[in-house]
Coordinates of C-alpha atoms and ligand atoms in Angstrom, one line a residue:
M29 CA 0.0 0.0 0.0
N30 CA 1.6 3.2 -1.2
S31 CA -1.1 5.7 -0.7
L32 CA -4.1 6.3 1.5
T33 CA -7.0 8.5 0.5
I34 CA -9.5 9.5 3.2
T35 CA -12.4 11.9 3.6
R36 CA -11.0 15.3 4.8
P37 CA -10.4 14.8 8.5
D38 CA -10.8 17.0 11.6
D39 CA -8.7 17.4 14.8
W40 CA -11.0 17.0 17.8
H41 CA -8.4 18.3 20.3
L42 CA -5.9 21.1 19.5
H43 CA -3.9 23.8 21.3
L44 CA -3.4 26.8 19.0
R45 CA -2.2 29.4 21.6
D46 CA -2.6 33.0 20.5
G47 CA -1.0 35.9 18.7
A48 CA 2.2 35.4 16.9
L49 CA 2.6 31.9 18.4
M50 CA -0.7 30.9 16.9
A51 CA 0.1 32.4 13.5
S52 CA 3.2 30.2 13.4
V53 CA 1.5 26.8 14.1
L54 CA -2.0 27.3 12.6
P55 CA -0.9 26.6 8.9
H56 CA 0.2 23.1 9.9
T57 CA -3.2 22.2 11.2
A58 CA -5.1 24.1 8.5
R59 CA -3.4 22.2 5.6
E60 CA -4.4 18.8 7.0
F61 CA -7.7 19.3 8.8
A62 CA -11.0 21.0 7.8
R63 CA -11.9 21.7 11.4
A64 CA -10.4 21.5 14.9
I65 CA -11.7 21.7 18.4
V66 CA -9.6 24.5 19.9
M67 CA -8.7 24.2 23.5
P68 CA -9.5 27.2 25.8
N69 CA -6.5 27.1 28.1
L70 CA -5.1 30.5 27.2
K71 CA -3.8 32.9 29.8
P72 CA -6.4 34.2 30.8
P73 CA -8.6 31.3 29.8
V74 CA -11.5 31.4 27.4
T75 CA -14.4 31.3 29.9
T76 CA -17.3 33.0 28.1
V77 CA -19.0 33.0 24.7
A78 CA -17.9 36.6 24.1
L79 CA -14.2 35.6 24.7
A80 CA -14.6 32.5 22.5
A81 CA -16.1 34.7 19.7
E82 CA -13.1 37.1 19.9
Y83 CA -10.6 34.2 19.9
R84 CA -12.3 32.6 17.0
Q85 CA -12.1 35.8 15.0
R86 CA -8.3 36.0 15.8
I87 CA -7.9 32.5 14.5
L88 CA -9.8 33.2 11.3
T89 CA -7.8 36.4 10.7
A90 CA -4.5 34.5 11.2
L91 CA -5.4 31.8 8.6
P92 CA -3.4 31.5 5.4
E93 CA -4.9 33.1 2.4
G94 CA -7.6 30.9 0.8
S95 CA -7.9 28.5 3.8
D96 CA -11.4 27.3 4.6
F97 CA -10.4 25.9 8.0
Q98 CA -13.0 26.2 10.7
P99 CA -12.1 26.6 14.4
L100 CA -14.6 25.0 16.7
M101 CA -14.5 26.7 20.0
T102 CA -14.7 25.5 23.6
L103 CA -15.3 27.2 27.0
Y104 CA -13.0 26.6 30.0
L105 CA -15.1 25.4 32.9
T106 CA -14.8 27.6 36.0
S107 CA -17.1 27.9 39.0
G108 CA -18.4 31.1 37.3
L109 CA -19.8 29.3 34.2
T110 CA -23.5 29.6 34.5
P111 CA -26.3 27.4 33.0
D112 CA -27.5 30.4 31.0
E113 CA -24.0 30.8 29.5
V114 CA -23.9 27.2 28.3
V115 CA -27.2 27.8 26.6
R116 CA -25.8 30.9 24.9
A117 CA -22.8 28.7 23.9
R118 CA -24.9 26.2 22.2
D119 CA -27.0 28.9 20.5
S120 CA -23.9 30.6 19.2
G121 CA -23.3 27.8 16.8
F122 CA -19.5 28.1 17.1
V123 CA -19.0 26.8 20.7
Q124 CA -19.0 23.0 20.6
G125 CA -18.1 22.1 24.1
V126 CA -17.0 22.9 27.7
K127 CA -13.6 21.8 28.8
L128 CA -12.8 20.4 32.3
Y129 CA -9.3 21.2 33.5
P130 CA -9.1 19.8 37.1
A131 CA -7.3 22.6 38.9
G132 CA -3.5 21.9 38.9
A133 CA -3.8 18.9 36.4
T134 CA -1.8 20.5 33.5
T135 CA -0.7 23.6 31.6
N136 CA -2.8 26.7 32.5
S137 CA -5.2 24.7 34.6
E138 CA -5.0 27.0 37.6
A139 CA -8.4 28.5 36.8
G140 CA -10.0 25.1 36.7
V141 CA -12.4 23.6 39.2
A142 CA -11.4 21.5 42.2
G143 CA -14.4 19.2 41.9
L144 CA -17.7 19.0 40.1
D145 CA -20.2 19.5 42.9
G146 CA -20.2 23.3 42.6
V147 CA -20.9 23.2 38.8
M148 CA -23.6 20.6 38.8
P149 CA -26.4 23.0 37.7
T150 CA -24.2 23.9 34.7
L151 CA -23.5 20.3 33.8
E152 CA -27.2 19.4 34.2
R153 CA -28.0 22.1 31.7
M154 CA -25.4 20.8 29.3
A155 CA -26.9 17.3 29.5
E156 CA -30.3 18.8 28.7
I157 CA -29.2 20.7 25.7
G158 CA -26.6 18.1 24.5
L159 CA -23.5 20.3 24.8
P160 CA -20.5 18.0 25.1
F161 CA -18.3 18.0 28.2
L162 CA -14.6 17.6 27.3
V163 CA -12.7 16.1 30.1
H164 CA -9.0 16.1 31.0
G165 CA -9.4 12.9 33.0
E166 CA -6.7 13.0 35.7
V167 CA -7.0 13.3 39.5
T168 CA -4.8 16.0 40.9
D169 CA -4.2 14.5 44.4
P170 CA -0.4 14.7 44.8
A171 CA -0.5 11.5 46.8
V172 CA -1.7 9.6 43.7
D173 CA 1.1 8.2 41.5
V174 CA 1.3 10.3 38.3
F175 CA 1.0 7.2 36.2
D176 CA -2.2 6.2 38.0
R177 CA -4.0 9.5 37.8
E178 CA -6.2 8.7 34.8
A179 CA -7.3 5.3 36.1
A180 CA -8.1 6.9 39.5
F181 CA -10.1 9.6 37.8
I182 CA -12.4 7.0 36.2
E183 CA -13.4 5.7 39.7
C184 CA -13.4 9.0 41.5
V185 CA -15.0 11.3 39.0
M186 CA -16.2 9.7 35.7
V187 CA -18.3 6.9 37.2
P188 CA -20.1 9.1 39.8
L189 CA -20.6 11.9 37.1
L190 CA -22.3 9.5 34.7
Q191 CA -24.4 8.0 37.4
R192 CA -25.7 11.5 38.2
L193 CA -26.0 12.6 34.6
P194 CA -26.4 9.5 32.5
T195 CA -27.2 11.4 29.3
L196 CA -24.3 13.9 29.5
K197 CA -22.2 13.8 26.3
V198 CA -18.7 13.3 27.5
V199 CA -15.4 13.2 25.5
F200 CA -12.7 11.5 27.6
E201 CA -9.8 13.5 26.1
H202 CA -6.5 12.0 25.2
I203 CA -7.0 8.6 26.8
T204 CA -3.7 6.8 27.8
T205 CA -4.7 3.6 29.6
R206 CA -6.2 0.2 29.2
Q207 CA -8.7 1.2 31.9
A208 CA -9.9 4.3 30.0
A209 CA -10.2 2.5 26.7
Q210 CA -12.3 -0.2 28.4
F211 CA -14.4 2.3 30.3
V212 CA -15.3 4.2 27.1
L213 CA -16.1 0.9 25.2
E214 CA -18.4 -0.2 27.9
A215 CA -20.1 3.2 28.4
G216 CA -23.2 4.4 26.5
D217 CA -23.1 6.1 23.1
N218 CA -22.9 9.5 24.8
V219 CA -19.3 8.7 25.9
G220 CA -16.5 9.0 23.4
A221 CA -12.7 9.5 23.5
T222 CA -9.9 11.2 21.6
V223 CA -6.6 9.4 21.1
T224 CA -3.3 11.3 20.4
P225 CA -0.6 10.1 18.1
Q226 CA 2.0 10.1 20.9
H227 CA 0.0 7.7 23.0
L228 CA -0.4 5.3 20.1
L229 CA 3.2 5.4 19.0
M230 CA 5.2 5.7 22.2
N231 CA 5.3 4.2 25.7
R232 CA 6.9 5.7 28.8
N233 CA 10.4 4.4 27.8
A234 CA 10.4 7.2 25.3
L235 CA 10.7 9.7 28.2
F236 CA 14.1 8.2 29.1
Q237 CA 15.6 7.1 25.7
G238 CA 19.3 7.5 26.3
G239 CA 18.6 10.4 28.7
I240 CA 15.7 12.6 29.8
R241 CA 13.6 13.6 26.8
P242 CA 11.6 16.7 27.6
H243 CA 9.9 16.8 24.1
H244 CA 8.2 13.5 24.9
Y245 CA 6.7 14.9 28.1
C246 CA 3.0 15.6 27.9
L247 CA 0.0 15.2 30.2
P248 CA -1.4 12.7 30.7
V249 CA 2.1 11.3 30.7
L250 CA 3.1 8.4 28.4
K251 CA 2.2 5.0 30.0
R252 CA 3.5 1.4 30.0
E253 CA 3.6 -0.6 26.8
E254 CA 0.5 -2.7 27.8
H255 CA -1.5 0.6 27.8
R256 CA -0.2 1.7 24.4
R257 CA -1.2 -1.7 23.0
A258 CA -4.7 -1.4 24.5
L259 CA -5.1 2.0 22.8
M260 CA -3.9 0.5 19.5
T261 CA -6.4 -2.4 19.9
A262 CA -9.2 0.1 20.7
V263 CA -8.7 2.2 17.6
A264 CA -8.0 -0.8 15.3
S265 CA -11.3 -2.3 16.5
G266 CA -13.1 0.2 14.4
S267 CA -15.3 1.3 17.3
R268 CA -17.1 4.5 16.6
K269 CA -16.3 5.8 20.1
F270 CA -12.7 6.8 19.3
F271 CA -11.7 9.7 17.2
L272 CA -8.7 11.7 16.2
G273 CA -7.5 14.4 18.6
T274 CA -3.8 15.3 18.4
D275 CA -3.5 17.4 21.6
S276 CA -0.8 19.1 19.6
A277 CA 0.5 21.5 22.3
P278 CA 3.4 23.7 21.2
H279 CA 5.7 25.2 23.7
A280 CA 8.8 27.3 23.1
Q281 CA 12.0 25.2 23.1
H282 CA 13.5 26.9 26.1
T283 CA 10.4 26.3 28.2
K284 CA 10.8 22.5 27.7
E285 CA 14.5 22.2 27.8
T286 CA 14.9 23.5 31.3
A287 CA 15.0 22.4 34.9
C288 CA 11.3 22.2 35.2
G289 CA 10.0 21.7 31.7
C290 CA 6.3 22.1 30.7
A291 CA 4.0 19.5 29.3
G292 CA 3.0 19.3 25.7
I293 CA 4.1 17.6 22.4
Y294 CA 3.9 19.4 19.1
S295 CA 2.5 17.1 16.4
A296 CA 0.6 19.3 14.0
H297 CA 3.4 19.4 11.5
A298 CA 2.8 15.8 10.6
A299 CA -0.4 14.7 12.4
L300 CA -1.8 12.5 9.7
A301 CA 1.5 10.9 9.0
F302 CA 1.8 9.9 12.6
Y303 CA -1.7 8.4 12.7
A304 CA -1.1 6.6 9.3
E305 CA 2.0 5.0 10.9
A306 CA 0.1 3.9 13.9
F307 CA -2.8 2.4 12.0
E308 CA -0.5 0.6 9.7
A309 CA 1.5 -0.8 12.6
A310 CA -1.8 -1.9 14.1
G311 CA -2.6 -3.7 10.9
A312 CA -5.7 -1.6 10.4
P313 CA -5.1 1.2 7.8
D314 CA -8.6 0.7 6.6
K315 CA -9.9 2.0 10.0
L316 CA -8.1 5.3 9.8
E317 CA -10.8 7.1 7.8
A318 CA -13.6 6.6 10.3
F319 CA -11.3 7.5 13.2
A320 CA -10.1 10.6 11.5
S321 CA -13.1 11.8 9.5
F322 CA -16.4 10.2 10.6
N323 CA -16.5 9.3 14.3
G324 CA -15.8 12.8 15.6
P325 CA -18.4 14.7 13.6
D326 CA -20.9 11.9 14.2
F327 CA -20.4 12.2 18.0
Y328 CA -20.6 16.0 18.0
G329 CA -23.6 15.9 15.7
L330 CA -21.9 17.9 13.0
P331 CA -21.8 17.1 9.2
R332 CA -19.0 15.0 7.9
N333 CA -16.6 16.8 5.6
T334 CA -16.6 16.5 1.9
G335 CA -13.5 16.2 -0.3
T336 CA -10.5 14.0 0.4
V337 CA -6.8 14.1 1.4
T338 CA -4.2 11.7 0.3
L339 CA -1.2 10.4 2.1
V340 CA 1.7 8.9 0.1
R341 CA 4.4 6.6 1.2
E342 CA 7.4 8.9 0.9
S343 CA 10.2 9.3 3.3
W344 CA 10.9 12.9 4.5
A345 CA 13.0 14.4 7.2
V346 CA 11.2 16.3 10.0
P347 CA 13.0 19.6 10.7
T348 CA 14.8 19.9 14.0
S349 CA 12.6 22.9 14.8
Y350 CA 9.9 25.2 13.5
P351 CA 9.6 29.0 14.1
F352 CA 7.2 29.7 17.0
G353 CA 6.6 33.4 17.3
E354 CA 10.0 34.8 18.2
H355 CA 11.1 31.4 19.5
D356 CA 11.3 27.8 18.1
V357 CA 9.2 24.7 18.8
V358 CA 10.7 21.2 18.6
P359 CA 8.3 18.9 16.8
L360 CA 7.6 15.3 17.5
R361 CA 10.3 13.2 15.7
A362 CA 12.5 16.3 15.2
G363 CA 15.5 15.4 12.9
E364 CA 14.1 11.9 12.1
S365 CA 12.4 10.6 9.1
L366 CA 8.7 9.8 8.6
S367 CA 7.4 7.4 6.0
W368 CA 4.1 9.1 5.1
R369 CA 3.6 12.5 3.6
L370 CA 0.5 14.5 2.8
A371 CA 0.2 14.7 -1.0
G372 CA 0.4 18.1 -2.6
Q373 CA 2.5 19.7 0.3
Ligands
DOR416 O1 0.6 18.0 27.6 C1 -0.3 18.8 27.7 N1 -0.2 20.0 27.2 N2 -1.4 18.4 28.2 C2 -2.4 19.2 28.5 O2 -3.4 18.8 29.1 C3 -2.2 20.7 28.1 C4 -1.3 20.9 27.1 C5 -0.8 22.3 26.9 O3 -1.7 23.2 26.8 O4 0.4 22.5 26.7
ZN417 ZN1 -4.9 19.2 25.4

């Protein structure tokens, strides 16, 4: 198999940042994807429909000439997000979900909520109107081992939440464990999950390959090989519950190569090539199209894209860095070669 043509895909989990940083990375996503769910963890976060409208406009303005890429916006869940605001979000037509960042779980999560009890009326309204709840699924208790935080979240938060609100649409974002894949498979149709390229292609050894590897550090952190295999099995099964979400999260090189480096892997420069590699390795290249182009819009209740993109088997070298505003970002597989390339690029 030397080429793969699929319906134009979408990225259901993306960090675009803002300003000059955004302008540097946006073309990578816009050339591969028709739409992307844009994460709201800016500083300050995108907490209202008005802020989401402004951010959306800044993205549209920064797009390369002629691009028809559509940003799908999200609101950052704070204790101040009211039930009325989520109705306004749904009515806006451009806000597609509300994102949970447990306070302290990850980059720019300080404004997040400590628990869900205080926001129940808002979540109840979201369940009523069908607005998806996008969940960073990790407990933040420092006593819980960092590699166990996702599995603990299922028991401590996800199960009780869905018992209380069984119809709430939930996207379990960037799942990393066997437990999460199993939970999503066994849950109702209102529960889906995004899977990143890094969690399909790497296990936690990649953090320590010949030395400490800050560019392989993201949250949730890479897990053991048994979990990577479980994710590969899940996406290769063809289940409609799993869809493409890169979690491409650019950080300036110097903020990762430092004594306390921040979390995030940049993958937008070659997102589809990474997924093609993963699906091929899983022996299921025929399942890539639904994962990348059908399952996401079907879950969100949005139309599937028309048109196609083609990947060709052609070796190319990933640059050691890309410009990122006035800094650089080190991409996934920097300086290495990839075996799939988007045709026409
Ligand atoms: O690795 C991550 N980076 N995980 C997140 O949850 C946030 C993201 C970011 O914004 O950099
Ligand atoms: Zn993310």
